[in-house]
PDB file of N, CA, C and O in Angstrom, chain B, residues numbered from 101:
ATOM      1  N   UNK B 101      19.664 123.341 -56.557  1.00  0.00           N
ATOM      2  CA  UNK B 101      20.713 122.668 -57.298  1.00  0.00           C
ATOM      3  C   UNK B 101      21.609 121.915 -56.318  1.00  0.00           C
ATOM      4  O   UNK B 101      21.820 122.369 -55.193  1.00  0.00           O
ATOM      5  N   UNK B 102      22.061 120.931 -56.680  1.00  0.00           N
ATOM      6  CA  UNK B 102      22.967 119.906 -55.747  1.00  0.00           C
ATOM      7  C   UNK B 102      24.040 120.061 -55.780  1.00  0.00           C
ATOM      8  O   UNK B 102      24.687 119.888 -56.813  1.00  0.00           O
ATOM      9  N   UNK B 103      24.479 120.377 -54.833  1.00  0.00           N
ATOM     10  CA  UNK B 103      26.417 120.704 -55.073  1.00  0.00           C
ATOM     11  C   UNK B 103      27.014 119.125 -55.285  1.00  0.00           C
ATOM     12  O   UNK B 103      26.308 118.128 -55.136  1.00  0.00           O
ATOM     13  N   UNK B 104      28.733 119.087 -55.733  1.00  0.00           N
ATOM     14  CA  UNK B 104      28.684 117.938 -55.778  1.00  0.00           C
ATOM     15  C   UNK B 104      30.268 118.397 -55.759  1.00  0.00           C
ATOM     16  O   UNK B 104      30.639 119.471 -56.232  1.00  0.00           O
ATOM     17  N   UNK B 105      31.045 117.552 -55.223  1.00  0.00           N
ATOM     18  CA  UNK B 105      32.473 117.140 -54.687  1.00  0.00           C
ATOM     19  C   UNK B 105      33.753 116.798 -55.442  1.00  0.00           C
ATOM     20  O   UNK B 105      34.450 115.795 -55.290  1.00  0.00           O
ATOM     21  N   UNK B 106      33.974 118.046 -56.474  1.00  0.00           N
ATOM     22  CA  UNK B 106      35.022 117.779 -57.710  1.00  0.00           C
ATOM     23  C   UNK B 106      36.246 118.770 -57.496  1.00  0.00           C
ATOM     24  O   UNK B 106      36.301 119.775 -56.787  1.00  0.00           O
ATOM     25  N   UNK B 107      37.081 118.275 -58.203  1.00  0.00           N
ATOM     26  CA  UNK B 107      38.104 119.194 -58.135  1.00  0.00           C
ATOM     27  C   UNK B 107      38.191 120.642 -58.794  1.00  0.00           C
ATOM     28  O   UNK B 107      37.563 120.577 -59.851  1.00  0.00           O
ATOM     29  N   UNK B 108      38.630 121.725 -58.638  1.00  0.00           N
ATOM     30  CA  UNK B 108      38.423 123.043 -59.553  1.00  0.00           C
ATOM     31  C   UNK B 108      39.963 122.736 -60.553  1.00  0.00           C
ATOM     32  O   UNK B 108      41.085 122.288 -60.318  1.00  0.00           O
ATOM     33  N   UNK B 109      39.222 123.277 -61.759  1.00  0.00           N
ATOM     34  CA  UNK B 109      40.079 123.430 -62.556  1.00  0.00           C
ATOM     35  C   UNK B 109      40.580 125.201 -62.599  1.00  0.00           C
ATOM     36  O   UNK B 109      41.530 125.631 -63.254  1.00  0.00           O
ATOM     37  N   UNK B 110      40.037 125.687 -62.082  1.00  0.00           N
ATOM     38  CA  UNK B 110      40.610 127.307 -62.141  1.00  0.00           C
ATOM     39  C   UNK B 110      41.144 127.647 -60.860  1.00  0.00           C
ATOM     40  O   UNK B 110      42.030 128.502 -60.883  1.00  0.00           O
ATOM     41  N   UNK B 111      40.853 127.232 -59.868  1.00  0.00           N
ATOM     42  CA  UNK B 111      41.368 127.532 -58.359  1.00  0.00           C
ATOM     43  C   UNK B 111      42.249 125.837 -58.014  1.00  0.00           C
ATOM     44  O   UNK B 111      41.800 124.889 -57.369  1.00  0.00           O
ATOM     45  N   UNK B 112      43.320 125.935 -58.572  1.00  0.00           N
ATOM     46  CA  UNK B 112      44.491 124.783 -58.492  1.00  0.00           C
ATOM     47  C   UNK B 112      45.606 125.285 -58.275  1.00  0.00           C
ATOM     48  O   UNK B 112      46.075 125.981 -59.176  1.00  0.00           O
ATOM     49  N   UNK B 113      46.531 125.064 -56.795  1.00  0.00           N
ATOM     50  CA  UNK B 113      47.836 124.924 -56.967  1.00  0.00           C
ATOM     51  C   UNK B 113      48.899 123.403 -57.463  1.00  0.00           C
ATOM     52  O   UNK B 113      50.001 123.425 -58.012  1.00  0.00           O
ATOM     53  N   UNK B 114      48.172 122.331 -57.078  1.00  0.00           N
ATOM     54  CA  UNK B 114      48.505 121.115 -57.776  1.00  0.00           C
ATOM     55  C   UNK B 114      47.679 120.887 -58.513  1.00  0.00           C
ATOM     56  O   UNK B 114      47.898 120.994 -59.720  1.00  0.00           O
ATOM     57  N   UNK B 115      46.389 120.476 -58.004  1.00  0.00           N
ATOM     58  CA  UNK B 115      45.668 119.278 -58.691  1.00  0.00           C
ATOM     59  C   UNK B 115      44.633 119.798 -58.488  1.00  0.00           C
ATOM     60  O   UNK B 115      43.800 119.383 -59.294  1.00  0.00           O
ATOM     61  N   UNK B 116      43.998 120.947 -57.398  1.00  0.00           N
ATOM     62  CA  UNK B 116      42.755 121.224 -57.824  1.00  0.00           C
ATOM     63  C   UNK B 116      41.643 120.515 -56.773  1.00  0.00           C
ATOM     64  O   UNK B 116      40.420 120.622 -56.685  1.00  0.00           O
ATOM     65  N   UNK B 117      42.745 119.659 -55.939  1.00  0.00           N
ATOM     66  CA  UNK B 117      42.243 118.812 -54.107  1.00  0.00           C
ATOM     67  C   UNK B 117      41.531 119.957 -53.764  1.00  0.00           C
ATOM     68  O   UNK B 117      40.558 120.133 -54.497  1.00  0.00           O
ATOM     69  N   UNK B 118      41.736 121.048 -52.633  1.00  0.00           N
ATOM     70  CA  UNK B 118      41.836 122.030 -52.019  1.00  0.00           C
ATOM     71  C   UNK B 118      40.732 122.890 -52.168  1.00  0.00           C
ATOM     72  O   UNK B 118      39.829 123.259 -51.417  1.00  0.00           O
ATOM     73  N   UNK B 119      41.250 123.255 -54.098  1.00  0.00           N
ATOM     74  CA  UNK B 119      40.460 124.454 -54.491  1.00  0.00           C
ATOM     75  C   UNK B 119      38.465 123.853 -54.447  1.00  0.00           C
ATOM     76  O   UNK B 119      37.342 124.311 -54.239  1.00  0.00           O
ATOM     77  N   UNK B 120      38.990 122.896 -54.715  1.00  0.00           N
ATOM     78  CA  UNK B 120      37.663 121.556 -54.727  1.00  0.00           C
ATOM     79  C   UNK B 120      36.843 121.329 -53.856  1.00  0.00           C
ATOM     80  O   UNK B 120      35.658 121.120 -54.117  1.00  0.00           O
ATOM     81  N   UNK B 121      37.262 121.332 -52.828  1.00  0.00           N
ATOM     82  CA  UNK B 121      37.104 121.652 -51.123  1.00  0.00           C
ATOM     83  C   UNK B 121      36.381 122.372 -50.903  1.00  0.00           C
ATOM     84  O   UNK B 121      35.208 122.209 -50.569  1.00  0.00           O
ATOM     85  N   UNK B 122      37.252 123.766 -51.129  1.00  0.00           N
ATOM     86  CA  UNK B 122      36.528 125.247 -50.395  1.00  0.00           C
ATOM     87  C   UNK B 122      35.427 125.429 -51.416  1.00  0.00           C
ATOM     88  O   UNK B 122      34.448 125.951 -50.883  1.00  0.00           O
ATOM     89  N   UNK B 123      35.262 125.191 -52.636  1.00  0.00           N
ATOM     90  CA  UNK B 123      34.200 125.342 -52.932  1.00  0.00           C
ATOM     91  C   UNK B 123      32.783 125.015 -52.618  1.00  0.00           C
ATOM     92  O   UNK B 123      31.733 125.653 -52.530  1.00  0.00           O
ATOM     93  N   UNK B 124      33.243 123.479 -52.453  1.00  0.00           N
ATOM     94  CA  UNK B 124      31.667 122.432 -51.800  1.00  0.00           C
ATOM     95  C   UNK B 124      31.550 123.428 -50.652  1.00  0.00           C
ATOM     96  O   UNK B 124      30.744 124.358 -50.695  1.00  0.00           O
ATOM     97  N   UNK B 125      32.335 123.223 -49.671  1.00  0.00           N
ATOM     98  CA  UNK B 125      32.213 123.733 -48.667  1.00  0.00           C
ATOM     99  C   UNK B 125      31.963 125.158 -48.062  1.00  0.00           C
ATOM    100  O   UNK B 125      31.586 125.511 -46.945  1.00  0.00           O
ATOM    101  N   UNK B 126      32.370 125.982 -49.406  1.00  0.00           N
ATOM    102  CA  UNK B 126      32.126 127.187 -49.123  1.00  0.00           C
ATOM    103  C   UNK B 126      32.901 128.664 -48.910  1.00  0.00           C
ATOM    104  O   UNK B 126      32.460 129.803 -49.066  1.00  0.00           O
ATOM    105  N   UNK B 127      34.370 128.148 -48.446  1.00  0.00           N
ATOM    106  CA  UNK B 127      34.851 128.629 -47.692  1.00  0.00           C
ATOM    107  C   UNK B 127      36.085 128.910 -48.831  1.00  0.00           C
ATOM    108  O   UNK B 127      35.971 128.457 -49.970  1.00  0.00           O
ATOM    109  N   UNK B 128      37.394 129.780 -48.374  1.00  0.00           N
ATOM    110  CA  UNK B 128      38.424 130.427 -48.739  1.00  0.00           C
ATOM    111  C   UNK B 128      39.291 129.155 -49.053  1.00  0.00           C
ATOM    112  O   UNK B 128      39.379 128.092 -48.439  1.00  0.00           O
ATOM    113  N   UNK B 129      39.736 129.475 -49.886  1.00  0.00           N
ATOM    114  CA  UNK B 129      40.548 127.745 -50.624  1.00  0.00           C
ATOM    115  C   UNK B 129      42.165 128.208 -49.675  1.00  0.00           C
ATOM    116  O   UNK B 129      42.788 127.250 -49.216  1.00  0.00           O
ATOM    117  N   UNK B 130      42.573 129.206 -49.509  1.00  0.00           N
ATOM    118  CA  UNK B 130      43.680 129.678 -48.910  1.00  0.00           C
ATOM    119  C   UNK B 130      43.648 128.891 -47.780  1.00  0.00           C
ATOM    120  O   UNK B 130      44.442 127.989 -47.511  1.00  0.00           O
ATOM    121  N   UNK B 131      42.514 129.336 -46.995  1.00  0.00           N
ATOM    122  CA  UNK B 131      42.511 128.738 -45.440  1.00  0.00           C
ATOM    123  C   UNK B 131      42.310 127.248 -45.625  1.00  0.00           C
ATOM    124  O   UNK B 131      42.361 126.666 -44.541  1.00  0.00           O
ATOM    125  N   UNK B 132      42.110 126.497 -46.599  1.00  0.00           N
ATOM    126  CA  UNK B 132      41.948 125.215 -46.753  1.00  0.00           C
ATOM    127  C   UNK B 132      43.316 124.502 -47.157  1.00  0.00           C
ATOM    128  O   UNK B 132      43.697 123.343 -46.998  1.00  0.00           O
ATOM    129  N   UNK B 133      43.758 125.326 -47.586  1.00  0.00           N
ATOM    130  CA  UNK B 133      45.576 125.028 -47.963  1.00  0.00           C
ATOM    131  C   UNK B 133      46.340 125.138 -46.743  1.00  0.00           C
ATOM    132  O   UNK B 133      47.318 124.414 -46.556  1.00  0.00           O
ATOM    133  N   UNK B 134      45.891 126.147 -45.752  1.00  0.00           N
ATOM    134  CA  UNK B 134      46.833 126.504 -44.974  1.00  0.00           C
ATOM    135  C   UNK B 134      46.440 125.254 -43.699  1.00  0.00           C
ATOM    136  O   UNK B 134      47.330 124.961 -42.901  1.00  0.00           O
ATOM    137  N   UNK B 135      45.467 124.775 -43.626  1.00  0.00           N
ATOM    138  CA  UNK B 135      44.594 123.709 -42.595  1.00  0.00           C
ATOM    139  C   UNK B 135      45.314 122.511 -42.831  1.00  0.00           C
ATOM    140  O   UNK B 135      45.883 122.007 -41.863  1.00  0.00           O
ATOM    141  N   UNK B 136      45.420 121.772 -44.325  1.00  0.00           N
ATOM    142  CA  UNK B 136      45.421 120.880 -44.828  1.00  0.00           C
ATOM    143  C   UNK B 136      47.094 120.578 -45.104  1.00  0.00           C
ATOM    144  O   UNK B 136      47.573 119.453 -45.249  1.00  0.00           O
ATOM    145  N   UNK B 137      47.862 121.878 -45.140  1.00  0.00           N
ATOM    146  CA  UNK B 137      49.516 121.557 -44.464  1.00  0.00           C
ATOM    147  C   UNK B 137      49.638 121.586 -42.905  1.00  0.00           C
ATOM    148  O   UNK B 137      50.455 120.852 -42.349  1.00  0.00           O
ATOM    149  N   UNK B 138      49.114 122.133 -42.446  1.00  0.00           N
ATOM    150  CA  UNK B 138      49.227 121.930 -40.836  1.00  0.00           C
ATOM    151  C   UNK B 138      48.834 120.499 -40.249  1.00  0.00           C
ATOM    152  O   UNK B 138      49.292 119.654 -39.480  1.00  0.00           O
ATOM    153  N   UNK B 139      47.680 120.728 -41.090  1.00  0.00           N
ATOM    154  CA  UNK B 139      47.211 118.776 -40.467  1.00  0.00           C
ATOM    155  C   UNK B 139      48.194 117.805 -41.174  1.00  0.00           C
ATOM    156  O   UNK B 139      48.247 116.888 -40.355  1.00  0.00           O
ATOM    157  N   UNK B 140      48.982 117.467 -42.178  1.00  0.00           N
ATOM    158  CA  UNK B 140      49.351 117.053 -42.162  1.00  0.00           C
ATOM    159  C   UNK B 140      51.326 117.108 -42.096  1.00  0.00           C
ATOM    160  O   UNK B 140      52.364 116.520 -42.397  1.00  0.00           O
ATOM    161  N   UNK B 141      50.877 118.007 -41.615  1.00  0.00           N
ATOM    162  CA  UNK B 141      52.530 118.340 -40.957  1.00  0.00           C
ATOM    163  C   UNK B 141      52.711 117.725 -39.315  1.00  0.00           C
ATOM    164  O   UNK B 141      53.724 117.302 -38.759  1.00  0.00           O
ATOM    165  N   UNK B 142      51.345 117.859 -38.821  1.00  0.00           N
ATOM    166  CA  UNK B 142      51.328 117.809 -36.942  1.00  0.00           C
ATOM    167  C   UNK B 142      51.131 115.655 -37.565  1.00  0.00           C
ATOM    168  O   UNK B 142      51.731 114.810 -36.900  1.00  0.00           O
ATOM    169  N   UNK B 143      50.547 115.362 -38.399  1.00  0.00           N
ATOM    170  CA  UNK B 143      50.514 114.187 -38.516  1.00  0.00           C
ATOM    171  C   UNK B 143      51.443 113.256 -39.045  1.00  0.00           C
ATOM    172  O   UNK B 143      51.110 112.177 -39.535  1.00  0.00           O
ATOM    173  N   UNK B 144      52.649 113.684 -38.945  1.00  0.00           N
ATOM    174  CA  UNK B 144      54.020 113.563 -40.038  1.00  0.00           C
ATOM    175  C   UNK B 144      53.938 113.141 -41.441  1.00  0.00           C
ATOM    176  O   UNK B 144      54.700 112.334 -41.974  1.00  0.00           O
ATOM    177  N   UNK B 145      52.889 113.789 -42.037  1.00  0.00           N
ATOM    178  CA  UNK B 145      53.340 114.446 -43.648  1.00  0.00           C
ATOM    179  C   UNK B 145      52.353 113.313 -44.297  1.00  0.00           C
ATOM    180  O   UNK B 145      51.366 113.596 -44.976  1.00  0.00           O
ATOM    181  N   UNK B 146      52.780 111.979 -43.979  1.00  0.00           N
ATOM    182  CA  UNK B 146      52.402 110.495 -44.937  1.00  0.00           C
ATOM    183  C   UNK B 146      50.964 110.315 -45.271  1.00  0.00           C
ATOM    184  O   UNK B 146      50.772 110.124 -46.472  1.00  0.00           O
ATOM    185  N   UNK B 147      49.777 110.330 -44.427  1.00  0.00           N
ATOM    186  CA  UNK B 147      48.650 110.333 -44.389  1.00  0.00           C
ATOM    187  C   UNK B 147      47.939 111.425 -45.108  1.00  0.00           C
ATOM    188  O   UNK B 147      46.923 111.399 -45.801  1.00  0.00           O
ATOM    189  N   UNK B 148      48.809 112.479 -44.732  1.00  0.00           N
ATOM    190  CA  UNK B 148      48.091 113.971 -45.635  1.00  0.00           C
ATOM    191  C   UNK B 148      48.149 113.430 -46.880  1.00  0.00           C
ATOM    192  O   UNK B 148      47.178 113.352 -47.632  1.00  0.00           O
ATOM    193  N   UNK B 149      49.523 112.958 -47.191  1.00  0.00           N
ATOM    194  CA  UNK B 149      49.803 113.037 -48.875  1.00  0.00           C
ATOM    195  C   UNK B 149      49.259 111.848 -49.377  1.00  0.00           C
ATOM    196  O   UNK B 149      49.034 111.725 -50.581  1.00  0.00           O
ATOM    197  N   UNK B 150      49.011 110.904 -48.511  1.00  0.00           N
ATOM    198  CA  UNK B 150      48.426 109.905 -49.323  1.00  0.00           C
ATOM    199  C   UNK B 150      46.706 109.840 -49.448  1.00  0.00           C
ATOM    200  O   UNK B 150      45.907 109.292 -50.207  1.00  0.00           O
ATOM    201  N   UNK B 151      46.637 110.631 -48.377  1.00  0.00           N
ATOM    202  CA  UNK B 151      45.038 111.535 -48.779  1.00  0.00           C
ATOM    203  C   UNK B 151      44.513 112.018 -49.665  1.00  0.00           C
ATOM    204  O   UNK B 151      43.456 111.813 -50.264  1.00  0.00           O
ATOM    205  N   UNK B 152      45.669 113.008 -49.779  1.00  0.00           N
ATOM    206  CA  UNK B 152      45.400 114.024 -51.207  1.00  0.00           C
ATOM    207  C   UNK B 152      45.600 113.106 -52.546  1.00  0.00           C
ATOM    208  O   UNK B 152      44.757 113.128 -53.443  1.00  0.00           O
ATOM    209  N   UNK B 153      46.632 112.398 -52.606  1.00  0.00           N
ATOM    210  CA  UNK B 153      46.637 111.361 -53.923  1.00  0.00           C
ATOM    211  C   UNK B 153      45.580 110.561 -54.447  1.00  0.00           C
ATOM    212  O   UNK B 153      45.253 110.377 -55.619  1.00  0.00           O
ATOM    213  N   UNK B 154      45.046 110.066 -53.269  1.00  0.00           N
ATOM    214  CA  UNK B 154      43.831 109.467 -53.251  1.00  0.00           C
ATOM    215  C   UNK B 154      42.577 110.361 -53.453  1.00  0.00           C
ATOM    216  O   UNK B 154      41.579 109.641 -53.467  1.00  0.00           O
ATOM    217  N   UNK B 155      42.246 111.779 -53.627  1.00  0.00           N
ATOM    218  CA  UNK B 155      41.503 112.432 -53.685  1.00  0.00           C
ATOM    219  C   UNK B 155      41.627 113.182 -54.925  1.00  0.00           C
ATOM    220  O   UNK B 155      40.664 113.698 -55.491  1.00  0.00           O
ATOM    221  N   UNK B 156      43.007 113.241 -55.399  1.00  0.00           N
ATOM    222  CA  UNK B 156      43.421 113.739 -56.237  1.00  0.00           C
ATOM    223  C   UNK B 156      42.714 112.683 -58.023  1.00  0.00           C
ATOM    224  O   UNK B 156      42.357 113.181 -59.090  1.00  0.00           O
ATOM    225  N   UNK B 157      42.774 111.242 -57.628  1.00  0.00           N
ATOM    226  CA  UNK B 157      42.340 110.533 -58.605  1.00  0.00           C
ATOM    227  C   UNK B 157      40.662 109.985 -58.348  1.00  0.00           C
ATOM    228  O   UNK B 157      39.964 109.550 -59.264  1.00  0.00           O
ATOM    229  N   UNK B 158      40.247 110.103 -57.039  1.00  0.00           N
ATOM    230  CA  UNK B 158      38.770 109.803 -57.376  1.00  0.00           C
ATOM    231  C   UNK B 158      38.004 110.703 -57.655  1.00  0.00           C
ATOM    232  O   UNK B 158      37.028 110.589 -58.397  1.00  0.00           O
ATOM    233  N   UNK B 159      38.441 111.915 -56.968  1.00  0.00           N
ATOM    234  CA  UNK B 159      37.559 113.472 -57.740  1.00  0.00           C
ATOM    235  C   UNK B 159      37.683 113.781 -59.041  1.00  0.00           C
ATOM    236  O   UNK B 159      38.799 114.019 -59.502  1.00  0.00           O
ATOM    237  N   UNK B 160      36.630 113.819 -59.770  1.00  0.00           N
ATOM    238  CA  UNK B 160      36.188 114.070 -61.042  1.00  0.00           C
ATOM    239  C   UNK B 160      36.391 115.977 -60.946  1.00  0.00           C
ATOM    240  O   UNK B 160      35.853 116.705 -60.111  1.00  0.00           O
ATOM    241  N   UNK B 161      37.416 116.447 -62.187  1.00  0.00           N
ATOM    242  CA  UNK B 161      37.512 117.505 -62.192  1.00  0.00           C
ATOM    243  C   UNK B 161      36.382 118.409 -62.849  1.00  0.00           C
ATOM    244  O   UNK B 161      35.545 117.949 -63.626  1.00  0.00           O
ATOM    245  N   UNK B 162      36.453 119.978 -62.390  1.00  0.00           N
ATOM    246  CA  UNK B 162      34.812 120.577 -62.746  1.00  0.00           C
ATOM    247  C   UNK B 162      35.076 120.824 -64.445  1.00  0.00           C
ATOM    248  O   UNK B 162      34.011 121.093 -65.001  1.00  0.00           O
ATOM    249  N   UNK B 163      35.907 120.802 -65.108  1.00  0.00           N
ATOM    250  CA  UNK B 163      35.866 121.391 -66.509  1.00  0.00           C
ATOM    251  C   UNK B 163      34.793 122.602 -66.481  1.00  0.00           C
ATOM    252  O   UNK B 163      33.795 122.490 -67.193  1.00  0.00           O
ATOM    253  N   UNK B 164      34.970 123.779 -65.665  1.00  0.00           N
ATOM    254  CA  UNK B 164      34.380 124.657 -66.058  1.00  0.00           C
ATOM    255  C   UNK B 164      34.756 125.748 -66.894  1.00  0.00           C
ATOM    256  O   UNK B 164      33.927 126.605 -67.199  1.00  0.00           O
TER     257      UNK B 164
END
């Protein structure tokens, strides 16, 4: 089966970026939250968030 790159609708603290993430990928959505404020904290904030906005509207959510 093909994994495929959507947002979670059950593992969301905003939007469901994150939880979306650790899933494809595999991994603890926590440690993907905690990565994904650091990187964009050491990067002063702007790029993170306009990342996530941008990820936030092209990822198709999972409606599971």
């Amino acid at each position: 089966m093909e994994k495929k790159l959507m947002r979670s609708s059950s593992d969301k603290v905003i939007a469901g970026v994150c939880g979306g993430l650790a899933n494809y990928l595999g991994w603890e959505s926590d440690k993907i939250r905690i990565g994904y404020v650091i990187l964009s904290v050491i990067s002063a904030g702007f790029p993170g968030i306009l990342i996530y906005l941008i990820l936030w509207f092209v990822m198709p959510e999972d409606f599971a």
